[in-house]
Coordinates of C-alpha atoms and ligand atoms in Angstrom, one line a residue:
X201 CA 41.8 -48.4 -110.6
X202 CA 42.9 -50.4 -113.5
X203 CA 41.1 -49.5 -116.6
X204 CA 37.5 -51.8 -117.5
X205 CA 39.4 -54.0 -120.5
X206 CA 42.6 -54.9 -118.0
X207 CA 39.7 -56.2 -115.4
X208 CA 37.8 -58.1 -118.2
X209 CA 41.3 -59.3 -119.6
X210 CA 42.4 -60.6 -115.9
X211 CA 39.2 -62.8 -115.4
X212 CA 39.3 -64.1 -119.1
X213 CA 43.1 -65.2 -119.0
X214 CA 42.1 -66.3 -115.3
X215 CA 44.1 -63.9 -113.1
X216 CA 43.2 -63.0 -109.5
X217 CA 41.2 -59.5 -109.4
X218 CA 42.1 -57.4 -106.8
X219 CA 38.5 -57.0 -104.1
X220 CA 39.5 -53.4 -104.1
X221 CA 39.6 -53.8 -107.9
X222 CA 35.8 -55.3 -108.8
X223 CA 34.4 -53.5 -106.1
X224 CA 35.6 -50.0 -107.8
X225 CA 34.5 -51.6 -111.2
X226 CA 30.9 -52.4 -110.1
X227 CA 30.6 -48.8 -108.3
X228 CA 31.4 -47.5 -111.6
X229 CA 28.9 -49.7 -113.7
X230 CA 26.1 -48.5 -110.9
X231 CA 27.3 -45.5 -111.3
X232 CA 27.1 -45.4 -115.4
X233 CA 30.5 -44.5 -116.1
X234 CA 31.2 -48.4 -117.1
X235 CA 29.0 -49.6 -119.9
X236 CA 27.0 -52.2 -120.8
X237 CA 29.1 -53.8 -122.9
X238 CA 32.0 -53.8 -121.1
X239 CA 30.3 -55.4 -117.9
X240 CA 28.7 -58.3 -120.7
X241 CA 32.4 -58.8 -121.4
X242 CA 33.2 -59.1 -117.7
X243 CA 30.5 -61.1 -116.6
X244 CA 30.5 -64.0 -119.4
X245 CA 34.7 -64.8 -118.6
X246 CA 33.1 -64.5 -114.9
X247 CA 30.6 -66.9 -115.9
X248 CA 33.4 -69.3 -117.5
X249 CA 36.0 -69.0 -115.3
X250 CA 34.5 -68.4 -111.8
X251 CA 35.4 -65.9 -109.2
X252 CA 37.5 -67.0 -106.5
X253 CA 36.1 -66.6 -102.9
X254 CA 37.5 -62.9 -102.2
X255 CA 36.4 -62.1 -105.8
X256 CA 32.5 -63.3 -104.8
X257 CA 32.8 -61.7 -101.4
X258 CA 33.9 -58.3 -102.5
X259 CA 31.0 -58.2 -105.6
X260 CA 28.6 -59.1 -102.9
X261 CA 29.6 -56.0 -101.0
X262 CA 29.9 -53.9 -104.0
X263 CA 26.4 -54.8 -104.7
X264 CA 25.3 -54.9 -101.3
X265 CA 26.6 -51.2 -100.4
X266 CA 25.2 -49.6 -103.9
X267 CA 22.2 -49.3 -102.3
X268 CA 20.3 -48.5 -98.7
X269 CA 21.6 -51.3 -96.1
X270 CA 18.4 -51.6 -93.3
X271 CA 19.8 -51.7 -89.9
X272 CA 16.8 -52.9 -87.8
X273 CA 18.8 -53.7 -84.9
X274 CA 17.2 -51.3 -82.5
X275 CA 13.9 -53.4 -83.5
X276 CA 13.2 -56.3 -80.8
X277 CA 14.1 -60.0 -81.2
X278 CA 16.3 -61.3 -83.6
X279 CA 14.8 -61.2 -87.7
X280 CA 15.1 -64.3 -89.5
X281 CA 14.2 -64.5 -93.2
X282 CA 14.3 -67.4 -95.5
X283 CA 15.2 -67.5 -99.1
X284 CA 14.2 -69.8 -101.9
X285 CA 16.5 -70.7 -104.9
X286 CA 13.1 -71.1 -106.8
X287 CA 11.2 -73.7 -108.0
X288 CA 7.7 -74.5 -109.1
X289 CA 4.7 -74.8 -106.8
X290 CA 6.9 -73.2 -104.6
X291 CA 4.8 -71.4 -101.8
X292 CA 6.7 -72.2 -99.0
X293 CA 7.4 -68.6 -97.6
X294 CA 3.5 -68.1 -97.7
X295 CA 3.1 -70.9 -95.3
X296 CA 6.4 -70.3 -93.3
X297 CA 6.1 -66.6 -92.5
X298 CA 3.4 -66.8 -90.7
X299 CA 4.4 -70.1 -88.8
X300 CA 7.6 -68.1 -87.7
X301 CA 6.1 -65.0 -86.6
X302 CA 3.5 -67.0 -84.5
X303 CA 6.2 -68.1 -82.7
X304 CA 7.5 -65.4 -82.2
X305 CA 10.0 -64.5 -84.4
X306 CA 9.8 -61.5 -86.8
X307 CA 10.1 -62.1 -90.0
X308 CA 11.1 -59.0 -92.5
X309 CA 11.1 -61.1 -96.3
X310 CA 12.0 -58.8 -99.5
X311 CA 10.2 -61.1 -102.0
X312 CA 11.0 -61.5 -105.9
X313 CA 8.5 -62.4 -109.5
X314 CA 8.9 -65.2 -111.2
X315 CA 10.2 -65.3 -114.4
X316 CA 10.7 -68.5 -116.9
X317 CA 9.1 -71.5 -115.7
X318 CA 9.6 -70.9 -111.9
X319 CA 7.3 -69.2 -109.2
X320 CA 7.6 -66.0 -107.1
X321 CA 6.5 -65.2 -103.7
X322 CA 5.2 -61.2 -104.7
X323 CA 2.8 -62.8 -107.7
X324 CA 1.3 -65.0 -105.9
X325 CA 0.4 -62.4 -102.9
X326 CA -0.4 -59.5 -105.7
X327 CA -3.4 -62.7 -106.6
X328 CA -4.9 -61.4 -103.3
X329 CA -7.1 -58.3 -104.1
X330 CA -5.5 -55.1 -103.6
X331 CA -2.3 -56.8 -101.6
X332 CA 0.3 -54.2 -102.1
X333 CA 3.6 -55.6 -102.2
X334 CA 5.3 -52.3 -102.5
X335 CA 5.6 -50.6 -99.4
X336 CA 8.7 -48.0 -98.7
X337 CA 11.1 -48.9 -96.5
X338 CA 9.7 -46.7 -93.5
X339 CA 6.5 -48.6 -94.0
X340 CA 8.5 -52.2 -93.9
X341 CA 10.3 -51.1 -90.9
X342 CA 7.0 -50.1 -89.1
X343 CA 5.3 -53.3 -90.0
X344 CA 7.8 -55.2 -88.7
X345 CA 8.1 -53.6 -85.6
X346 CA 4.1 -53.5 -85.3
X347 CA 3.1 -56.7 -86.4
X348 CA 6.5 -59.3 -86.6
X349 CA 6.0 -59.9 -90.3
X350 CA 6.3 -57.9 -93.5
X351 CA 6.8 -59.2 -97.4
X352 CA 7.5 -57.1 -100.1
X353 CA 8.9 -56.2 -103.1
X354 CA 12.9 -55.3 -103.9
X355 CA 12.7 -51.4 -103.9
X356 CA 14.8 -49.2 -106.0
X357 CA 17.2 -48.4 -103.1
X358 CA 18.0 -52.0 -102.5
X359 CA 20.9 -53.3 -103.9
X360 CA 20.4 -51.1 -107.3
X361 CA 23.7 -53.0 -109.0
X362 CA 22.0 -56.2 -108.6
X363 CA 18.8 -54.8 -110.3
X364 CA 21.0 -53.1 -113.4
X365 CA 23.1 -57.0 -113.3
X366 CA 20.7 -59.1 -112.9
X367 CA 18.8 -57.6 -116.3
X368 CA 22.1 -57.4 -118.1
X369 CA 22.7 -61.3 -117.1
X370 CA 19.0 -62.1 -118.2
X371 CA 19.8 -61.2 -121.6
X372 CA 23.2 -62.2 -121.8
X373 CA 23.1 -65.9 -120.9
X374 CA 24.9 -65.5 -117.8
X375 CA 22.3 -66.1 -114.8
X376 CA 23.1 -69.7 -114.8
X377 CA 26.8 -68.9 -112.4
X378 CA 27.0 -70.0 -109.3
X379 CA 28.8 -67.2 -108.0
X380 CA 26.8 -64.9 -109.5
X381 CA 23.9 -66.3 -108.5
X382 CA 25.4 -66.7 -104.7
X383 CA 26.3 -62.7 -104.8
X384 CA 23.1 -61.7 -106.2
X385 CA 21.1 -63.2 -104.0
X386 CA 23.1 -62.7 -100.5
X387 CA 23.6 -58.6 -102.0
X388 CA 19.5 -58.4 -101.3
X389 CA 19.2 -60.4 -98.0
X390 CA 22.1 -58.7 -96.5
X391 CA 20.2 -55.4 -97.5
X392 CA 17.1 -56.3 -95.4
X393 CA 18.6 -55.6 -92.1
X394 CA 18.1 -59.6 -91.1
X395 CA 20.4 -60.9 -88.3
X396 CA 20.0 -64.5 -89.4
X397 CA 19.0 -66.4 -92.5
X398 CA 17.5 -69.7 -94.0
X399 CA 18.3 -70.4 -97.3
X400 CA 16.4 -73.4 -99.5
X401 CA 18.4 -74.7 -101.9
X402 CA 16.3 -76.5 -104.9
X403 CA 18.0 -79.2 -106.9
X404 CA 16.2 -81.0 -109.5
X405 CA 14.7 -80.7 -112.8
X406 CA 12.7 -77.5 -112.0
X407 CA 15.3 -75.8 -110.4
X408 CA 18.2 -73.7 -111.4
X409 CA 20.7 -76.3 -110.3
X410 CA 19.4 -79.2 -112.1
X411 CA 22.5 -81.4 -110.4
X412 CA 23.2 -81.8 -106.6
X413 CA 26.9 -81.4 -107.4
X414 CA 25.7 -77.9 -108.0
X415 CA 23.3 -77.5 -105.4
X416 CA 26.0 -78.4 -102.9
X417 CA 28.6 -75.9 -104.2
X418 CA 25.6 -72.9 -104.6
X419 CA 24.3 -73.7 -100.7
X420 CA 27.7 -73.6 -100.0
X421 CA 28.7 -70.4 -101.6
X422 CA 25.5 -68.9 -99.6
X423 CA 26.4 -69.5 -96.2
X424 CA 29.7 -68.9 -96.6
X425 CA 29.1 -65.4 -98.2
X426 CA 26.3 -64.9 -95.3
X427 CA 28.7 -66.0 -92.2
X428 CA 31.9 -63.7 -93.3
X429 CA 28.9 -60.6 -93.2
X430 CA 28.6 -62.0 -89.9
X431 CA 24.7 -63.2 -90.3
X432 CA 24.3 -66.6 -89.1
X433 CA 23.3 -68.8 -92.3
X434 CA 22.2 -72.1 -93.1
X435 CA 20.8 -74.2 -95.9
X436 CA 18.6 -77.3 -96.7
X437 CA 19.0 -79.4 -99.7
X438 CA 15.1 -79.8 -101.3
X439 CA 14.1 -81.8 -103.7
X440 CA 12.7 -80.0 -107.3
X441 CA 12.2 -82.9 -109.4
X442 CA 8.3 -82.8 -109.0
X443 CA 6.1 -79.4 -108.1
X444 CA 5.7 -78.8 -104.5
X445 CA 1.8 -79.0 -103.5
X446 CA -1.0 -79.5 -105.9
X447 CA -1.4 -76.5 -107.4
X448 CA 1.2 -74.5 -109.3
X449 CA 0.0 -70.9 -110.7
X450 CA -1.0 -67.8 -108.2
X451 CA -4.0 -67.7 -106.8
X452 CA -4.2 -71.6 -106.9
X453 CA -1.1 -71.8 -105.2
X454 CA -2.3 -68.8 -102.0
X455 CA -5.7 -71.5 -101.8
X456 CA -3.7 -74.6 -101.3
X457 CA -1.7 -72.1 -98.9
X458 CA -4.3 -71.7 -97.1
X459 CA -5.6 -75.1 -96.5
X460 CA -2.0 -75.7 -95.4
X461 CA -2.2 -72.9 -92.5
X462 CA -5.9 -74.4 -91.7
X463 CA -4.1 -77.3 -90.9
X464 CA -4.9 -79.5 -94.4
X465 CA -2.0 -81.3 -96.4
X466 CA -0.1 -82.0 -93.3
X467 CA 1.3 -85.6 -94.3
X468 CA 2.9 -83.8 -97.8
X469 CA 6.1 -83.3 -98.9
X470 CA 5.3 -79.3 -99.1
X471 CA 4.8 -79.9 -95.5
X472 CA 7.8 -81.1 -94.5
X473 CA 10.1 -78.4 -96.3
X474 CA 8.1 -76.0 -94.8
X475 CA 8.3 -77.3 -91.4
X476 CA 11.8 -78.3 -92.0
X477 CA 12.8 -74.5 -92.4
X478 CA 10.6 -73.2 -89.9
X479 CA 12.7 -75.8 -87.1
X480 CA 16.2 -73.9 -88.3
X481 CA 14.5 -70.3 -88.5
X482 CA 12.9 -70.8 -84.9
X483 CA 16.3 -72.6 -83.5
X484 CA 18.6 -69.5 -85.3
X485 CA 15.6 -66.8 -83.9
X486 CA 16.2 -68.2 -80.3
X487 CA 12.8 -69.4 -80.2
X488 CA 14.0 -73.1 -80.2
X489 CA 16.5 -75.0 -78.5
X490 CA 17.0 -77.1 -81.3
X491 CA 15.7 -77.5 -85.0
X492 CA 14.1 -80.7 -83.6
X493 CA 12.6 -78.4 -81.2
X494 CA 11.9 -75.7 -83.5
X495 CA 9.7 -78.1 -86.2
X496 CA 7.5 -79.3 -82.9
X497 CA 6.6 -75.7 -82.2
X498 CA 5.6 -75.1 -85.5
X499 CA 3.4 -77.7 -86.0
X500 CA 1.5 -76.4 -82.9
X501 CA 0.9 -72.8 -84.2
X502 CA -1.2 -74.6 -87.4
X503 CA -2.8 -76.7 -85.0
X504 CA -3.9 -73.8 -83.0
X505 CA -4.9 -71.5 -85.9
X506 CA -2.4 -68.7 -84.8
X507 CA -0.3 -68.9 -88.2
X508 CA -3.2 -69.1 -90.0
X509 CA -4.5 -65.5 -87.6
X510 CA -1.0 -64.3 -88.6
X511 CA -1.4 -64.6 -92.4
X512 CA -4.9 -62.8 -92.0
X513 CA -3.3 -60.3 -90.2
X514 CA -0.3 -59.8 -92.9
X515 CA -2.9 -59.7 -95.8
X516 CA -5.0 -56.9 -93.3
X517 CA -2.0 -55.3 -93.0
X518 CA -1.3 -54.7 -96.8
X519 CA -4.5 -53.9 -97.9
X520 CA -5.7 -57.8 -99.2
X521 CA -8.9 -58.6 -99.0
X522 CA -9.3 -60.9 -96.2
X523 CA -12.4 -62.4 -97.2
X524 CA -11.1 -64.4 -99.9
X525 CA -9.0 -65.8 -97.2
X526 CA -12.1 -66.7 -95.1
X527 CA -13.5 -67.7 -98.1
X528 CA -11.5 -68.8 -101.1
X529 CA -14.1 -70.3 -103.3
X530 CA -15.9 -66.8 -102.8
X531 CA -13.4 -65.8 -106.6
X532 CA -15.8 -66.9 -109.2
X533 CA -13.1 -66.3 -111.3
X534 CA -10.4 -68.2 -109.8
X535 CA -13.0 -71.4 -110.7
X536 CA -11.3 -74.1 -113.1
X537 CA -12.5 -73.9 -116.9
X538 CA -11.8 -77.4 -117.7
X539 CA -9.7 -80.7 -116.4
X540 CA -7.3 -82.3 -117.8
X541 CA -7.9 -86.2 -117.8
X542 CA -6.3 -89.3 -117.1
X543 CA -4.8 -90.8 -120.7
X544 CA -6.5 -94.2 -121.2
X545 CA -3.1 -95.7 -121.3
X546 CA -2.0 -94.6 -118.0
X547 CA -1.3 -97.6 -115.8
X548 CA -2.5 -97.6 -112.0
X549 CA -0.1 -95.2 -110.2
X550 CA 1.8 -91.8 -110.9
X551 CA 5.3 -92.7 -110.7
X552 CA 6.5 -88.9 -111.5
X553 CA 5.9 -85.4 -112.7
X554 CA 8.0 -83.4 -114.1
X555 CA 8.4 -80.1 -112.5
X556 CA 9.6 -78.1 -115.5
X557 CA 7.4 -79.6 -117.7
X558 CA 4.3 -78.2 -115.1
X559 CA 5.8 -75.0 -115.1
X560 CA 6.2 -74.4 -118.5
X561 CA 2.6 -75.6 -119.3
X562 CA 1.9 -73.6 -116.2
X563 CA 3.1 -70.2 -118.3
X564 CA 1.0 -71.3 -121.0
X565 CA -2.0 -71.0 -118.5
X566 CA -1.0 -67.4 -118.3
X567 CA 0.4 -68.0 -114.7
X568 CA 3.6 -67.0 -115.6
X569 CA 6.0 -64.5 -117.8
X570 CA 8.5 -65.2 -120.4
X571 CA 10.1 -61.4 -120.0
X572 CA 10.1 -59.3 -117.2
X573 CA 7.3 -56.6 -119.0
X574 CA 4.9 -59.4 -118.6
X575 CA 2.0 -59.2 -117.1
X576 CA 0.5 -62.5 -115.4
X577 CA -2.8 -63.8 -114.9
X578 CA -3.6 -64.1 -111.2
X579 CA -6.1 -66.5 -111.0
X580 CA -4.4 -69.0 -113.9
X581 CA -2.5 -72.3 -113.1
X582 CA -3.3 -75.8 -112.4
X583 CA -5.0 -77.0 -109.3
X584 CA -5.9 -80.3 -107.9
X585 CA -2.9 -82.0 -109.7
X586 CA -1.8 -85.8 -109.4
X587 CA 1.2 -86.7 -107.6
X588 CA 3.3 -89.4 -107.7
X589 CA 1.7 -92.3 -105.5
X590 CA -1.8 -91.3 -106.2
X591 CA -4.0 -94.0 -107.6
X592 CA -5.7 -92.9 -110.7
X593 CA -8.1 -94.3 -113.2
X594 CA -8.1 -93.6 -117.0
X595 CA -10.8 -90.7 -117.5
X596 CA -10.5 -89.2 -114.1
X597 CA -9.6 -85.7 -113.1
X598 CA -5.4 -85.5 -113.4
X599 CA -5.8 -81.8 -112.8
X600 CA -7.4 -79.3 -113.4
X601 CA -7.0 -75.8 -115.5
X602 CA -7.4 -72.7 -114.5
X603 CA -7.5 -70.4 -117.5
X604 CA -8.6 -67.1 -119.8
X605 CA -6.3 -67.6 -122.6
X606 CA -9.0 -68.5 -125.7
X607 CA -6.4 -70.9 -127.3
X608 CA -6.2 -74.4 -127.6
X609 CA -7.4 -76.1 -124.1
X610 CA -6.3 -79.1 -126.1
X611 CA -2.9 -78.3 -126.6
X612 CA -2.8 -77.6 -122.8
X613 CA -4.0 -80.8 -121.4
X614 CA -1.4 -82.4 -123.6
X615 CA 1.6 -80.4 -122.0
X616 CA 0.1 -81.6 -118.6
X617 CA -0.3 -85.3 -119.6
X618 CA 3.4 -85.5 -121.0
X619 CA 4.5 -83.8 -117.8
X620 CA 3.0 -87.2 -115.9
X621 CA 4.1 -90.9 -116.0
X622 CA 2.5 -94.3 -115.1
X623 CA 3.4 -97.6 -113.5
X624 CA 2.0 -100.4 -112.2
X625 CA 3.1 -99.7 -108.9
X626 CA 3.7 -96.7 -106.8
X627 CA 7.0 -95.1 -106.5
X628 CA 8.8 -95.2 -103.4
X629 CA 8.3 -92.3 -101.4
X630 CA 11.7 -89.9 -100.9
X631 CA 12.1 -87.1 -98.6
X632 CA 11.9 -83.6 -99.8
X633 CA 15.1 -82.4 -97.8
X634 CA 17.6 -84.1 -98.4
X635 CA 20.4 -82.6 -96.8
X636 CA 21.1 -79.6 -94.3
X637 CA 24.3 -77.2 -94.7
X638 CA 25.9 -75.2 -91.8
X639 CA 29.1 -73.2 -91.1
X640 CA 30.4 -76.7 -89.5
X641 CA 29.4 -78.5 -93.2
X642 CA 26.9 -80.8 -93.8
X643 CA 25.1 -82.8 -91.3
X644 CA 22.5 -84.8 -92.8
X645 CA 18.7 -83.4 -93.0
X646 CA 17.6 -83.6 -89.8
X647 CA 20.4 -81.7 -88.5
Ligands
URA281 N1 17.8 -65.3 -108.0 C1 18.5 -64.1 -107.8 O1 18.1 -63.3 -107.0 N2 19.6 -63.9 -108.5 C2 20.1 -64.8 -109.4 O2 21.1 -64.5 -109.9 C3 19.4 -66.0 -109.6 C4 18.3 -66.2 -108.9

């Protein structure tokens, strides 16, 4: 193998590295015989020049293969997981899971923590008392097989070089590549044993591809990576310019999650992603003829209550308490410690809110974490928040705050308030997907 300073060389003065080439040079990171600042070298001329498509491919496998690769395929029907590019008020998968398995199509989902100002899937279950989101992979593959649905946490077997990566990338200002990003990401779903996959790619101000120039080229990159590993793989195009849902923060976000499965919020944007992905899971599972089909069948499993029976089941399953899900406002201390009001300037309508500006107010709620050591506050957030359309009145409830930290509510509400804007007249209302990637390209979002 050429030596660690030829490879770093190669990709800075933007040379071709061999597949054979990175892959030995990741084993050997994973391994500890290539140091840390070797691979920072490495990965910032990756993250300036790119890596050509064999070059992501063969650090998808490298990263893939340093770890335990499930093979569920003795396991009935065909397991289709969806994965998020992240976002804020992003609780799709909570929602979606269940849908999917209702139907009949198991669902094995290897969940990650948010970090910055973005959401993730295993904090906001962890909010449920006593949910344990780390089961061993025996347990995941029992589950699955016993009940159609499992979500939990990336364990130390899977994909290990993405783990040792991903925190060298986090403090190296490198996350923000797509190919990285695309190999990081496909390493752990590849790992789960899945035979197809659903990918939703966020684009707007409170995603990591704030462009959809980039969100094109990352879904892209996804399914790409996911068809030459032979797992059928497909992406939507969402819209991350304003929170999905009315409540962004843990807990709040499991409620609203709930409401959704009891058949509440069905005429909402959240709605539609989440329905939207269910159609190509159910279609790819074999549950559906069509997406078309798919979305129809969905809708029916909320009507009936059986994805909302599912989600019981799930939180059953992993030791949550399923009383709060009977009962949500049974959490005294989930309850809101103040509101945030409508400014007395506000015009008439909401004509936007800024995603990243909720989720970084969000993380001053103690809903989030800065570093990866952090610890977050299940029950903090924002609930009940405005969106753009909604008719408000200066010195009416905007939203409202969900808090322990002793500092400055004040402060707070302001960070909300500038995260809102006013007009005289509501916006027009867009869709939330806005386009649909397959192996065959793009085909609009209906598919
Ligand atoms: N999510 C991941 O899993 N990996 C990245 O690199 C970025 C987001």
């Amino acid at each position: 193998m050429p030596t660690p300073a030829s490879l770093i060389a190669a990709k800075r003065d933007g040379d071709a590295i061999a597949p054979s080439d990175l892959r030995g040079f990741i084993e050997a990171y994973t391994a500890g015989t290539v140091p840390d600042y070797q691979m920072s070298a490495f990965l910032m001329a990756a993250y300036l020049n790119g890596l050509t498509d064999p070059e992501a491919a063969a650090l998808t496998d490298a990263m893939l293969h340093s770890g335990t690769v499930l093979d569920l395929s003795d396991l009935p029907g065909t397991k289709v997981d969806k994965h998020s590019t992240g976002g804020v008020g992003d609780k799709v998968s909570l929602i979606l899971a269940p849908i999917v398995t209702a139907c009949g199509v198991p669902v094995p989902m290897v969940s990650g923590r948010g970090l910055g100002h973005t959401g993730g899937t295993l904090d906001k279950l962890e909010s449920i008392p006593g949910f344990r989101t780390d089961l061993s992979l025996d347990a995941y593959r029992r589950q699955i097989e016993e009940l159609g649905i499992v979500l939990i946490g990336q364990t130390d077997e899977m994909a290990p070089a993405d783990q040792k990566l991903y925190a060298l990338r986090d403090v190296t200002a490198t996350v923000e590549s797509i190919p990285l990003i695309a190999a990081s990401i496909m390493s752990k779903k590849l790992a789960e044993g899945i035979d197809a996959l659903v990918l939703d790619v966020k684009c707007g101000r409170g995603a990591f591809m704030k462009t959809e120039a980039e969100a094109r080229e990352l879904a892209e990159t996804l399914v790409r990576i996911g068809e030459e590993h032979d797992v059928p793989t497909r992406a939507l195009l969402t819209d991350m310019n304003v929170p999905l849902g009315r409540a962004v923060g843990n807990w709040p976000e499991v409620e609203e999650s709930i409401e959704c499965l009891r058949g509440e919020h069905a005429d909402t944007l959240l709605m539609e992603v989440v329905i939207a992905l269910a159609g190509e899971m159910l279609a790819l599972g074999g549950a559906a003829e069509t997406p078309e089909a798919g979305r129809a069948r969905a809708w029916e499993t909320v009507a009936d209550g059986r994805a909302l029976t599912t989600f019981r089941r799930l939180v059953e399953r992993q030791d949550g308490d399923v009383g709060v899900v009977d009962d949500p406002s049974s959490r005294p201390e989930s309850r809101p410690r103040a509101v945030v009001e409508v400014p007395d300037t506000a015009g008439p309508y909401v004509t936007d809110l800024d995603a990243l500006k909720v989720g970084q107010a969000a993380v001053a709620t103690g809903a989030g974490r800065q570093t990866k050591e952090d610890a977050v506050d299940p029950t903090a957030g924002f609930s009940a928040l405005r969106k753009p359309g909604d008719a408000v009145e200066p010195g009416g409830v905007l939203a409202r705050i969900h808090t322990k930290r002793t500092g400055d509510l004040d402060a707070l509400r302001e960070r909300l308030q500038a995260a809102y804007s006013f007009g005289d007249e509501p916006p027009e209302r867009t869709a939330a997907v806005r386009d649909r990637y397959t192996a065959d390209g793009w085909t609009g979002a209906s598919g």
